[in-house]
JSON list of C-alpha atoms and ligand atoms in Angstrom, two decimals:
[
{"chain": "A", "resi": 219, "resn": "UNK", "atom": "CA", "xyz": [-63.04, -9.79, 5.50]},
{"chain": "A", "resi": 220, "resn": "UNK", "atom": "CA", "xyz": [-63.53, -7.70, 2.56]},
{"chain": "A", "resi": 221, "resn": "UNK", "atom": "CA", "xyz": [-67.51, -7.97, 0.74]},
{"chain": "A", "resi": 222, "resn": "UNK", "atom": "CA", "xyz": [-67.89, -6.27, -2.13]},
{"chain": "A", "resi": 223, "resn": "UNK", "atom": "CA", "xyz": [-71.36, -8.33, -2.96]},
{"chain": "A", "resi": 224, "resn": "UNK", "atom": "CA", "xyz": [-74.38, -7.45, -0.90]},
{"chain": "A", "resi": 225, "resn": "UNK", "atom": "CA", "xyz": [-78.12, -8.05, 0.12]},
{"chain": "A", "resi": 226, "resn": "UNK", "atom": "CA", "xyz": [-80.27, -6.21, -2.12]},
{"chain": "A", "resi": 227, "resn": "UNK", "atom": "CA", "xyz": [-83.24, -3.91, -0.48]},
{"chain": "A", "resi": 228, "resn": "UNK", "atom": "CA", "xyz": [-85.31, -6.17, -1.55]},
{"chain": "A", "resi": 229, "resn": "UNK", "atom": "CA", "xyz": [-83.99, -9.08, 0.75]},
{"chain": "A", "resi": 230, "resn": "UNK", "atom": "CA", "xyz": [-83.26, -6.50, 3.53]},
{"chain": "A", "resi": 231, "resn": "UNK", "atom": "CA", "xyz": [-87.02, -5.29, 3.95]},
{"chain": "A", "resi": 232, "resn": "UNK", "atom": "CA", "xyz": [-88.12, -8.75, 3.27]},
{"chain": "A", "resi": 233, "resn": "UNK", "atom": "CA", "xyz": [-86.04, -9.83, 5.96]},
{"chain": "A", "resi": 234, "resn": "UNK", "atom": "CA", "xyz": [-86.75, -6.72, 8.34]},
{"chain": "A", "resi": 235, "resn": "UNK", "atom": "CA", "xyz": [-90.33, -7.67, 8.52]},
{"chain": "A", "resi": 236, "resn": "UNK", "atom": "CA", "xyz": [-89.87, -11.12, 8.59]},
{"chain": "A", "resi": 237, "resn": "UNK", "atom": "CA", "xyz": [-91.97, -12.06, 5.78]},
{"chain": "A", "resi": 238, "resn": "UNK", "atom": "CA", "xyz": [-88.60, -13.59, 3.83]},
{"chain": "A", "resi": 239, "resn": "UNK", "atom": "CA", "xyz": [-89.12, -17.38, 3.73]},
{"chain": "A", "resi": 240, "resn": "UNK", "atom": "CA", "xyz": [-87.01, -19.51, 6.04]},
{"chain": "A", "resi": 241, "resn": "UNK", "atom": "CA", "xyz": [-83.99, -21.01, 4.07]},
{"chain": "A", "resi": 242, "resn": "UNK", "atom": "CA", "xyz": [-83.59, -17.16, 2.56]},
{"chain": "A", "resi": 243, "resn": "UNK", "atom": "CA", "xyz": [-83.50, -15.55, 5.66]},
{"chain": "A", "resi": 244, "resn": "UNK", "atom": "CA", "xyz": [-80.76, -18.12, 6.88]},
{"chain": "A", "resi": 245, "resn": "UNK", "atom": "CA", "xyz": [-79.00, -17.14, 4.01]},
{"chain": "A", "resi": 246, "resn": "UNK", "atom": "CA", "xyz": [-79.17, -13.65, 4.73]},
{"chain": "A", "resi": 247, "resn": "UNK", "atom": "CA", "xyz": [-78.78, -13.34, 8.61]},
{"chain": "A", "resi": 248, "resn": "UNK", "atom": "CA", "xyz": [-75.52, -15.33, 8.08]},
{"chain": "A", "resi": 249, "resn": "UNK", "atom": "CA", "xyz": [-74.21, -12.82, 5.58]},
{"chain": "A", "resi": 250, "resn": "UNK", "atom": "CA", "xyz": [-75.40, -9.97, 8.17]},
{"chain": "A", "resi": 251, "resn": "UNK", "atom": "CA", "xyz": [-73.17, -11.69, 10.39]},
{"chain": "A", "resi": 252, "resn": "UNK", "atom": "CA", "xyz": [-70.64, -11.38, 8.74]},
{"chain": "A", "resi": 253, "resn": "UNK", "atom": "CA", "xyz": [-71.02, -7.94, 7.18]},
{"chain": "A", "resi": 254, "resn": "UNK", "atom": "CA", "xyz": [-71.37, -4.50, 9.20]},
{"chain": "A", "resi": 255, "resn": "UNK", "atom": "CA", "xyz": [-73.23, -2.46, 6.07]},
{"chain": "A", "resi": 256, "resn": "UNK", "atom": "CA", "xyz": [-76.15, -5.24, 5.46]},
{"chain": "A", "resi": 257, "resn": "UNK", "atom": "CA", "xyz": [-76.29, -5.41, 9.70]},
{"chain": "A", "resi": 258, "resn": "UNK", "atom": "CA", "xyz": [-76.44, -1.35, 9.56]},
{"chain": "A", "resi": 259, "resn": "UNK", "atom": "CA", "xyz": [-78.96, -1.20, 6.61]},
{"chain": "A", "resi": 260, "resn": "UNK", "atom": "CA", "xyz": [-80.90, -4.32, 8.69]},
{"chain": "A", "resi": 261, "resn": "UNK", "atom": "CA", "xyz": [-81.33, -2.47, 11.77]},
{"chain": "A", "resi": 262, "resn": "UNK", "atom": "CA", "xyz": [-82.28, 0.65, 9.29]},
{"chain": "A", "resi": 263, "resn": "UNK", "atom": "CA", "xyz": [-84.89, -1.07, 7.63]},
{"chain": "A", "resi": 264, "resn": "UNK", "atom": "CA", "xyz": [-86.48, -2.69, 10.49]},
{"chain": "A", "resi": 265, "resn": "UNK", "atom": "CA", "xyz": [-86.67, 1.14, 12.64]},
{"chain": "A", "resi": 266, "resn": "UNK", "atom": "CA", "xyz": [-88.36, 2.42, 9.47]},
{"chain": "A", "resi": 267, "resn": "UNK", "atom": "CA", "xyz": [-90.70, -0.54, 9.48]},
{"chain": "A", "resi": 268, "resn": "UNK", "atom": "CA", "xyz": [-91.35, -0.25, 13.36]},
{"chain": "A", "resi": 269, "resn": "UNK", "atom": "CA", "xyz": [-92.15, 3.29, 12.77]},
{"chain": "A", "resi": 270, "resn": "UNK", "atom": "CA", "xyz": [-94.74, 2.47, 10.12]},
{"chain": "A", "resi": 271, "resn": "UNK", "atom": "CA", "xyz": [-96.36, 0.28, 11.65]},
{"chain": "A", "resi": 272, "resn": "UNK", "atom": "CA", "xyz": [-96.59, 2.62, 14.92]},
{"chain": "A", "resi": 273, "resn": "UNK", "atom": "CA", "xyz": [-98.27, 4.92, 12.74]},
{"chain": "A", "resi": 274, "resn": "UNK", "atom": "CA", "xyz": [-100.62, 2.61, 10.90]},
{"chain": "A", "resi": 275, "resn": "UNK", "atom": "CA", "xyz": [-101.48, 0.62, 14.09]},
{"chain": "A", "resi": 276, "resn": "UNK", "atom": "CA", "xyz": [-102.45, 2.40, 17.36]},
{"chain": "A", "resi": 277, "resn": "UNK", "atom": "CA", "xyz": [-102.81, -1.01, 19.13]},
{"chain": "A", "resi": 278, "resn": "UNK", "atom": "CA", "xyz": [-99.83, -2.71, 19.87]},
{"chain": "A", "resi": 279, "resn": "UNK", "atom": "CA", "xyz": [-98.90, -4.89, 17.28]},
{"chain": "A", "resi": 280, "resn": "UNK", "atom": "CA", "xyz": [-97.42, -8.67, 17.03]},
{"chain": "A", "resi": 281, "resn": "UNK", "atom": "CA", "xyz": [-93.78, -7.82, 16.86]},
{"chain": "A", "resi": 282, "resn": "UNK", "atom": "CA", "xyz": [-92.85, -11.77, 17.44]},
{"chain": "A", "resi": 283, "resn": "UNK", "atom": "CA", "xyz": [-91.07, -12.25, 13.75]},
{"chain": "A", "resi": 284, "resn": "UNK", "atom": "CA", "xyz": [-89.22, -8.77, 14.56]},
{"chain": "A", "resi": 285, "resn": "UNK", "atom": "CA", "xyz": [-88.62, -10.28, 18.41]},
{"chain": "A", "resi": 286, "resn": "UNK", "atom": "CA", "xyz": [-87.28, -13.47, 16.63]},
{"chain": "A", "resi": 287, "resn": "UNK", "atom": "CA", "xyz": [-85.24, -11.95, 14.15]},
{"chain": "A", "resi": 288, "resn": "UNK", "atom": "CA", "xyz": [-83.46, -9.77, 16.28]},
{"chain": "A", "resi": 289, "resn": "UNK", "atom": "CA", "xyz": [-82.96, -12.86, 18.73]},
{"chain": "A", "resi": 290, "resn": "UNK", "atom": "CA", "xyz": [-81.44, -14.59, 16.05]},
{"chain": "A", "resi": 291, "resn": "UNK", "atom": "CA", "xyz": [-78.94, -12.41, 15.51]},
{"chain": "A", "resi": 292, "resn": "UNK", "atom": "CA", "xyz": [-78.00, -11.80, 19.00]},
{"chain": "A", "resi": 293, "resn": "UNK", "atom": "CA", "xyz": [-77.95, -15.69, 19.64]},
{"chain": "A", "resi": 294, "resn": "UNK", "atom": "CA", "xyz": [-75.64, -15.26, 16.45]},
{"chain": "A", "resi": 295, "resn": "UNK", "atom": "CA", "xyz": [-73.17, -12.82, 18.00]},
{"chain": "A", "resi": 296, "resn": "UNK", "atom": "CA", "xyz": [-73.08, -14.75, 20.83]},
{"chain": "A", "resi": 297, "resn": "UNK", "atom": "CA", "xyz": [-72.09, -17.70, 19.22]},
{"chain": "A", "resi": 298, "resn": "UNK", "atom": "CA", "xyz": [-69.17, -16.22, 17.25]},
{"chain": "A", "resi": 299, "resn": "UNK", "atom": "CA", "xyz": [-66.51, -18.44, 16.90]},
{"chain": "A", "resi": 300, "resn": "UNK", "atom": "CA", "xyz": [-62.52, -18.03, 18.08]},
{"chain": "A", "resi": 301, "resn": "UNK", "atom": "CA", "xyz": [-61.08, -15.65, 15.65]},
{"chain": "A", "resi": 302, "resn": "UNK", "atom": "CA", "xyz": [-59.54, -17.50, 12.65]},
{"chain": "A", "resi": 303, "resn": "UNK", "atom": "CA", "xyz": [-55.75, -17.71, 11.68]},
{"chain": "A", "resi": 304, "resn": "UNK", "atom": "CA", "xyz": [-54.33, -15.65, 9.31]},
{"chain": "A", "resi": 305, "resn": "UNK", "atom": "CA", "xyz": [-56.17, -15.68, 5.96]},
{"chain": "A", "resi": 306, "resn": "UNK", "atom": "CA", "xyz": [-52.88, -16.12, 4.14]},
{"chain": "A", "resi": 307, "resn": "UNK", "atom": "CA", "xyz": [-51.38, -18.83, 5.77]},
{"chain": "A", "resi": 308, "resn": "UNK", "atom": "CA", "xyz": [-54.49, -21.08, 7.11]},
{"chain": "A", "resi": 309, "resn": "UNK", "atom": "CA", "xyz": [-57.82, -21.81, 4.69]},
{"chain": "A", "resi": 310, "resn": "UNK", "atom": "CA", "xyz": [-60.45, -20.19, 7.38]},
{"chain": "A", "resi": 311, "resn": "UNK", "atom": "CA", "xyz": [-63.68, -22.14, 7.37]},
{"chain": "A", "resi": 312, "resn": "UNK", "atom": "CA", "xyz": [-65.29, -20.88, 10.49]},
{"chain": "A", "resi": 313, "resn": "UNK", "atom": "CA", "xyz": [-69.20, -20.50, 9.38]},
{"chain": "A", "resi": 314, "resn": "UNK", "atom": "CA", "xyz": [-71.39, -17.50, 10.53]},
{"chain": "A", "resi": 315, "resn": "UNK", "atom": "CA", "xyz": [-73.35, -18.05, 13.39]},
{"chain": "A", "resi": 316, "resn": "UNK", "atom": "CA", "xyz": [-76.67, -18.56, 12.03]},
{"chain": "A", "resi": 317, "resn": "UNK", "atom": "CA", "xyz": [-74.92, -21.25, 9.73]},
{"chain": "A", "resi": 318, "resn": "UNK", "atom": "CA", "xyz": [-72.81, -22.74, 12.86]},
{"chain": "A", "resi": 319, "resn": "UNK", "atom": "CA", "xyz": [-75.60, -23.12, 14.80]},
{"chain": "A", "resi": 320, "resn": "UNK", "atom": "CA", "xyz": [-77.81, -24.89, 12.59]},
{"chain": "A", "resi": 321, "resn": "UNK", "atom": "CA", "xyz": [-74.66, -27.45, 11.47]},
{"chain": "A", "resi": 322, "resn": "UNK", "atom": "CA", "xyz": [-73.71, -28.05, 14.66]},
{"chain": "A", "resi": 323, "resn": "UNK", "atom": "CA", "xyz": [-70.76, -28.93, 13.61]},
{"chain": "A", "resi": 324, "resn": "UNK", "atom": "CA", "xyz": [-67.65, -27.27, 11.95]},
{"chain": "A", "resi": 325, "resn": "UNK", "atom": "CA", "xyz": [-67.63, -26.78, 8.55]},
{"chain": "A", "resi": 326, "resn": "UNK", "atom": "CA", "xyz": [-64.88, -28.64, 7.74]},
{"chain": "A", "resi": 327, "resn": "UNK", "atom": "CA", "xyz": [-66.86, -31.77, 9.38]},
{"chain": "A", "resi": 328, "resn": "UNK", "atom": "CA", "xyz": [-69.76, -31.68, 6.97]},
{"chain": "A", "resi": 329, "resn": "UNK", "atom": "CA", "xyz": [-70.81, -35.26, 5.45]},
{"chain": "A", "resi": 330, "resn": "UNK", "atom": "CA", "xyz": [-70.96, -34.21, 1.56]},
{"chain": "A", "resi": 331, "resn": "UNK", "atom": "CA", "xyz": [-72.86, -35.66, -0.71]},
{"chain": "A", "resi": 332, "resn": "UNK", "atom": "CA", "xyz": [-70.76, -36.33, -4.18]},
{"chain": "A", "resi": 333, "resn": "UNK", "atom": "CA", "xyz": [-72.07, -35.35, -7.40]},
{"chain": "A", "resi": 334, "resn": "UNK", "atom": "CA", "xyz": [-70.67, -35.55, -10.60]},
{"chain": "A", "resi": 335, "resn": "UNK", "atom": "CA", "xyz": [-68.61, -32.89, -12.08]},
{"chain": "A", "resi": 336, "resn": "UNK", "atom": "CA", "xyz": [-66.77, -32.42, -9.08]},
{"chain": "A", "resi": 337, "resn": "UNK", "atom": "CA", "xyz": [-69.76, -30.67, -6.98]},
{"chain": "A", "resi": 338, "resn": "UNK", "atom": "CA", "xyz": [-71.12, -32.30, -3.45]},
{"chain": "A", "resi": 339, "resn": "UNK", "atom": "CA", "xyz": [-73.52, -31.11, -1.80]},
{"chain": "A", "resi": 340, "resn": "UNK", "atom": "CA", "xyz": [-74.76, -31.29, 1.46]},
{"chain": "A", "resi": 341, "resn": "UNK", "atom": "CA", "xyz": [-78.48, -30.65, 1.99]},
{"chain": "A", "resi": 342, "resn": "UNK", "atom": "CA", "xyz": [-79.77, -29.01, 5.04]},
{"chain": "A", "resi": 343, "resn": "UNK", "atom": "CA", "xyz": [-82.84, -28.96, 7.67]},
{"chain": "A", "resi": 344, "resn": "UNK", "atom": "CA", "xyz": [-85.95, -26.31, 6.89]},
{"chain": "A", "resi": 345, "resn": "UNK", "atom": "CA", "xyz": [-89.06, -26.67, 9.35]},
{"chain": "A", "resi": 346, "resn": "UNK", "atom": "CA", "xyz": [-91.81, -28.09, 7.64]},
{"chain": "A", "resi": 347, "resn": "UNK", "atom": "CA", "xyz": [-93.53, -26.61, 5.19]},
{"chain": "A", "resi": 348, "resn": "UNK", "atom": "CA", "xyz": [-90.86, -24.43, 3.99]},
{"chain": "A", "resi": 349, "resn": "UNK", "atom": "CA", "xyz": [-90.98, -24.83, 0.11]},
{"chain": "A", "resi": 350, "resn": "UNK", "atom": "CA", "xyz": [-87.36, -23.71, -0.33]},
{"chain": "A", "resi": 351, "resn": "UNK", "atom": "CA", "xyz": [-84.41, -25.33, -0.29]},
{"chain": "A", "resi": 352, "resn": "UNK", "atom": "CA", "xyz": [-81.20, -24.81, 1.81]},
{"chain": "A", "resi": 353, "resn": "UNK", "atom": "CA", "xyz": [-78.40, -26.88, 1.00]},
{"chain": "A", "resi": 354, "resn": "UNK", "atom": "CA", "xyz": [-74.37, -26.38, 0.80]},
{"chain": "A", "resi": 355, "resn": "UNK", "atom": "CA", "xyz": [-72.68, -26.57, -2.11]},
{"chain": "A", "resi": 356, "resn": "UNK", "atom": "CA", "xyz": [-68.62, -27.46, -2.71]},
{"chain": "A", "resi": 357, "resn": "UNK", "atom": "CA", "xyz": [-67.20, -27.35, -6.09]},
{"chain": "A", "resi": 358, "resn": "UNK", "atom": "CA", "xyz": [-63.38, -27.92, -6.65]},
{"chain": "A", "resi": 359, "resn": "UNK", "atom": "CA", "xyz": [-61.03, -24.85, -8.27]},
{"chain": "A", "resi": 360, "resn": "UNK", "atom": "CA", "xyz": [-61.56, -24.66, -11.99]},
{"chain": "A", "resi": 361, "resn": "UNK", "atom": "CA", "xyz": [-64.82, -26.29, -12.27]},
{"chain": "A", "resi": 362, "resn": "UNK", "atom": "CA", "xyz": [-67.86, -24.65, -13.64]},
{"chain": "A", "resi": 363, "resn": "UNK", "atom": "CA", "xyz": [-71.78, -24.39, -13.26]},
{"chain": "A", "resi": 364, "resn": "UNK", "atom": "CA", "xyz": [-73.05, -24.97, -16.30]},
{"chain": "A", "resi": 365, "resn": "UNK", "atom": "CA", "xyz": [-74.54, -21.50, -17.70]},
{"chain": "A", "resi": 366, "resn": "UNK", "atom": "CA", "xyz": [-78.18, -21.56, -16.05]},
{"chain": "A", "resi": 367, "resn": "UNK", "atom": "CA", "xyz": [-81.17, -19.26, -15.18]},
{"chain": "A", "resi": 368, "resn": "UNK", "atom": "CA", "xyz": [-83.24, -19.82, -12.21]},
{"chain": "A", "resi": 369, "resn": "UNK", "atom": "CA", "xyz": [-86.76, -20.52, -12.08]},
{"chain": "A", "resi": 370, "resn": "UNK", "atom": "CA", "xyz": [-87.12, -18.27, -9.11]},
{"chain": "A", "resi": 371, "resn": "UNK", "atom": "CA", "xyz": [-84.79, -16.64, -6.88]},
{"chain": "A", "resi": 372, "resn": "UNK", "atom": "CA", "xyz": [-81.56, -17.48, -4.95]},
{"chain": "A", "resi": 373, "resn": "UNK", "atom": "CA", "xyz": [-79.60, -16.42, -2.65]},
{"chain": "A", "resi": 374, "resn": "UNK", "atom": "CA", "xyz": [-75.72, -17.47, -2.34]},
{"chain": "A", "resi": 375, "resn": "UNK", "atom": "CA", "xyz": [-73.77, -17.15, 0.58]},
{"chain": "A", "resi": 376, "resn": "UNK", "atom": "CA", "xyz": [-69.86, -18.12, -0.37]},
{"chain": "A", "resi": 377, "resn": "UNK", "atom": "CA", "xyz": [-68.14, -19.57, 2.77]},
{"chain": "A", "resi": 378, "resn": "UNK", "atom": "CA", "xyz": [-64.96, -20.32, 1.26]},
{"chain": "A", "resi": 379, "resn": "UNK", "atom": "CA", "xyz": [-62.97, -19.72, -1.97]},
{"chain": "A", "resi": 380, "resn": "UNK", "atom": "CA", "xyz": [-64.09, -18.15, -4.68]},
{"chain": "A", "resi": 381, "resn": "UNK", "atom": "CA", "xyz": [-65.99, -17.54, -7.99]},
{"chain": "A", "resi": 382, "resn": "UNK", "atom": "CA", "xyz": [-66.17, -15.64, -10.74]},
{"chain": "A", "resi": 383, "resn": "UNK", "atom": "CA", "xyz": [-69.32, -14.81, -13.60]},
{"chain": "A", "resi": 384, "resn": "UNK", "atom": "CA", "xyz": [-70.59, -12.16, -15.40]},
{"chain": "A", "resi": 385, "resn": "UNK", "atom": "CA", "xyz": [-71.21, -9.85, -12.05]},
{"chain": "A", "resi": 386, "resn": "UNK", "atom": "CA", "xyz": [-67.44, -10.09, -11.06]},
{"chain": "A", "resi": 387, "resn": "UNK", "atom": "CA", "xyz": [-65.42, -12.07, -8.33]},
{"chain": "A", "resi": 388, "resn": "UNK", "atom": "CA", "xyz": [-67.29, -13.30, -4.95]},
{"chain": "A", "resi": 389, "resn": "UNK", "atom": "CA", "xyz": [-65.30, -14.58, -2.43]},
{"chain": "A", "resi": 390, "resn": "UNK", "atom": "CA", "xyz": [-65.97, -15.59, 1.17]},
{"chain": "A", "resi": 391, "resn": "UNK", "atom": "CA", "xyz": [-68.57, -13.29, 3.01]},
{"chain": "A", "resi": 392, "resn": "UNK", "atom": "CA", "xyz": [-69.85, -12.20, -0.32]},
{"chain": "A", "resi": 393, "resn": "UNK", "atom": "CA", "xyz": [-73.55, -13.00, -1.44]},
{"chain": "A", "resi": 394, "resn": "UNK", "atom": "CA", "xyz": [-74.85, -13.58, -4.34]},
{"chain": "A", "resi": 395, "resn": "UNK", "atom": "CA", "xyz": [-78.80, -12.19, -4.76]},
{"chain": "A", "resi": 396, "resn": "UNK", "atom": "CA", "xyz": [-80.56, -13.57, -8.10]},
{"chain": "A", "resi": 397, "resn": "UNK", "atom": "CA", "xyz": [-84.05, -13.59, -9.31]},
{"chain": "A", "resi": 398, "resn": "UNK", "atom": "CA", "xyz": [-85.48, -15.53, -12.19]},
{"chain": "A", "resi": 399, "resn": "UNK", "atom": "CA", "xyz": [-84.18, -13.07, -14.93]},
{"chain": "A", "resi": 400, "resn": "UNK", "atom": "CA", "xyz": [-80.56, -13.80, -14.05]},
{"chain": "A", "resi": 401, "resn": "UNK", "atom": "CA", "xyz": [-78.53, -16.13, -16.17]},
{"chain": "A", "resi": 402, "resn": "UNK", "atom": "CA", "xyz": [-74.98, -17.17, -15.56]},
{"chain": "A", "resi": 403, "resn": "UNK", "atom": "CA", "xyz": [-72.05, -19.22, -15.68]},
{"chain": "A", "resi": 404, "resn": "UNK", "atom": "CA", "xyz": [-69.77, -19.21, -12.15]},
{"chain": "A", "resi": 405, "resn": "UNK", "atom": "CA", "xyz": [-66.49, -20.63, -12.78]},
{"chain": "A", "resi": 406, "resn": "UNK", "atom": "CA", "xyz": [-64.59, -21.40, -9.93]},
{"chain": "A", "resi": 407, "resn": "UNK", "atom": "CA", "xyz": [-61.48, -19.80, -9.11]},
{"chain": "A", "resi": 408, "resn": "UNK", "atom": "CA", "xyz": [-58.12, -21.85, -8.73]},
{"chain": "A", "resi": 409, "resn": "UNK", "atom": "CA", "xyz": [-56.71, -22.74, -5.45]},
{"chain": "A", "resi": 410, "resn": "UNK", "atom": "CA", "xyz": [-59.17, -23.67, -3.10]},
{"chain": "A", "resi": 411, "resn": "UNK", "atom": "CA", "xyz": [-62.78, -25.52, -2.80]},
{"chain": "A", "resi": 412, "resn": "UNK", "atom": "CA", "xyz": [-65.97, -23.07, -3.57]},
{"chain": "A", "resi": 413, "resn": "UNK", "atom": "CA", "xyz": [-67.85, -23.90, -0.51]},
{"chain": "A", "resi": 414, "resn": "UNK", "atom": "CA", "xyz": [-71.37, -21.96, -0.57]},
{"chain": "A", "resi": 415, "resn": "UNK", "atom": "CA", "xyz": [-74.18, -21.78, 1.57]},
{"chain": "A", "resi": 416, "resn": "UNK", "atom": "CA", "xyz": [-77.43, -21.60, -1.15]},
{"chain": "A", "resi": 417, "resn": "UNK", "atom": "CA", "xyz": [-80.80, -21.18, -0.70]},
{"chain": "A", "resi": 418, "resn": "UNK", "atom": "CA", "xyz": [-83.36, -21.59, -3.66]},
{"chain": "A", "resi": 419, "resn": "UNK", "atom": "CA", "xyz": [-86.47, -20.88, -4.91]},
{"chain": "A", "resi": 420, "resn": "UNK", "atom": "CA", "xyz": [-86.55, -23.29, -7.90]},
{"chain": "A", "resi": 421, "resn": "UNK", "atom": "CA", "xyz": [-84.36, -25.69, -9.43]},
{"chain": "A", "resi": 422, "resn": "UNK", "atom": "CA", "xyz": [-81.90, -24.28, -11.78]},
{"chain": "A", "resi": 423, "resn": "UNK", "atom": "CA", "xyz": [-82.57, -23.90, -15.37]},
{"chain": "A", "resi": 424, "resn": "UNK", "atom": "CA", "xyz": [-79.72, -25.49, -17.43]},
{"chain": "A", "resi": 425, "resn": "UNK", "atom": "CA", "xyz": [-79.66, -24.02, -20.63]},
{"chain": "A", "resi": 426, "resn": "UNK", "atom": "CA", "xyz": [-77.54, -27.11, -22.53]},
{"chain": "A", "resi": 427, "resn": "UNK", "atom": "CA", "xyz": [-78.82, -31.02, -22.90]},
{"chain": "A", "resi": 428, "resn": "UNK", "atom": "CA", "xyz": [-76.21, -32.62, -20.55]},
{"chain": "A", "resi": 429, "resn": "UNK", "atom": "CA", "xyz": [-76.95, -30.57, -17.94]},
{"chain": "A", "resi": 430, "resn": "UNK", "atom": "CA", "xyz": [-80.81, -30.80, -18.07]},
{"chain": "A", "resi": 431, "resn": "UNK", "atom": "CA", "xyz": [-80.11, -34.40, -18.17]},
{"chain": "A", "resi": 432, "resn": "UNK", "atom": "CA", "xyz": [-78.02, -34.57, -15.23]},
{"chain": "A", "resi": 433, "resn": "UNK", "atom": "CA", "xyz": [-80.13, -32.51, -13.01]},
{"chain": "A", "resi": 434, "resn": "UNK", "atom": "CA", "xyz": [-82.00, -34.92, -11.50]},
{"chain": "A", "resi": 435, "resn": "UNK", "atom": "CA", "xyz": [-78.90, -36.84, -10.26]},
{"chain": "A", "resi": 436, "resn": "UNK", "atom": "CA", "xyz": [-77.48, -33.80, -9.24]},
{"chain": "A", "resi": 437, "resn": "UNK", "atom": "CA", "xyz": [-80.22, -32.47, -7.93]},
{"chain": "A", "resi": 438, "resn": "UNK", "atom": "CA", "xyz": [-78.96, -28.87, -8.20]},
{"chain": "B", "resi": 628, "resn": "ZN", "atom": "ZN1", "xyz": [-73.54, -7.02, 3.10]}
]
C-alpha cells in the first residue's frame, strides 16, 4: 500500500499519551496499522513521553492508557487479516484491525444507511460518554461533498477508493487530519466506491443553502 497522507504530530502525541478521544484514536490506530512511518513515529512519541514522565515522576506512574494503547495494537496485529488479492485485479476491502475488530464483520457486509446524493453511511459504537462521532462513510465515483469547513476537527481514514481536494489525491490507507480552519470540497474519484472510516468533532459546516438544509437528513 502506498500512503502519501499522514497523522499529524499533533494526533501522534495525542494518541501516545492517550489523552486523544475515543472515536479519534480508532481512527488513528487503524491508520497505524496500516502504515509503518505513523507506527515508527507512534512508538517514538510514546518512548519520549515515557521518558518524561520518568523524569517528572519518581513514583511509578499510571501507565494503563499507554498499557491499553499498546494492547490495542498488538490485539491489532494479531488480528490481521489473510493477505488480499492483487490490487489490480480484485477491489481489496479488508479493514485494519482496530476497524475489523470493532465491525465484526467484513467490510463488504456493512448494513449502510442511504442518504441522498449518493452517500450512506453507516454509524458506529463509541462507549458512553464519548462526544465524538465515528461513523463510515461510502460515496459513489464522481460524487462530491459539498465544499464545507468543520466546526472542529476530523480525522479520515479512506478504506477504499479514492478522493481528491485541494490537499491532493487520498486513496486507501491514506488519512485525512483537519481542524476547524480547513475548508474543502472532496470529489470522488471514478471507478470505485469512496469508502471512509471518519471520526468527528462537529458536524460539518456547509457553506451553500441546499446543503445546510439537507444536513439534518444526512446527518453528515
Ligand atoms: Zn502514516
Amino acid at each position: 500500500m502506498s500512503i502519501s497522507h499522514h497523522l499529524d504530530d499533533a494526533t501522534l502525541m495525542a494518541l501516545a499519551s492517550g489523552t486523544l478521544d475515543e472515536a479519534f484514536a480508532t481512527v488513528a490506530l487503524a491508520h497505524v496499522d496500516w502504515c509503518d512511518q505513523c507506527r515508527a513515529a507512534l512508538q517514538k512519541a510514546e518512548a519520549i513521553g515515557g521518558a518524561a514522565l520518568e523524569q517528572l515522576a519518581p513514583e511509578p506512574v499510571d501507565n494503563d492508557a499507554l498499557a491499553a494503547t499498546l494492547a490495542r495494537l498488538d490485539d491489532a496485529d494479531d488480528d490481521a487479516g489473510p493477505v488480499a488479492a492483487a490490487e489490480d485485479t480484485v477491489v481489496d476491502l479488508s479493514a485494519p484491525g482496530p476497524l475489523a475488530q470493532l465491525l465484526g464483520r467484513p467490510l463488504a457486509e456493512v448494513k449502510w444507511k442511504k442518504l441522498p446524493g449518493g452517500i450512506a453511511t453507516c454509524e458506529l459504537p463509541t462507549s458512553a460518554g464519548v462526544k465524538s462521532r465515528l461513523q463510515l462513510l461510502k460515496i459513489g465515483p464522481g460524487r462530491s461533498i459539498p465544499e464545507h469547513g468543520h466546526r472542529g476537527n476530523e480525522l479520515t481514514l479512506i478504506l477504499a477508493g479514492s478522493y481528491t481536494d485541494a490537499f491532493g489525491r487520498f486513496g486507501r490507507g491514506d488519512i485525512a487530519d483537519v481542524d476547524a480552519t480547513v475548508a474543502h470540497r472532496p470529489v470522488i474519484n471514478p471507478g470505485e466506491d469512496c469508502i471512509c472510516l471518519v471520526a468527528s468533532e462537529a458536524p460539518m459546516k456547509f457553506h451553500s443553502l441546499i446543503p445546510k438544509l439537507l444536513q439534518p437528513l444526512m446527518r453528515i
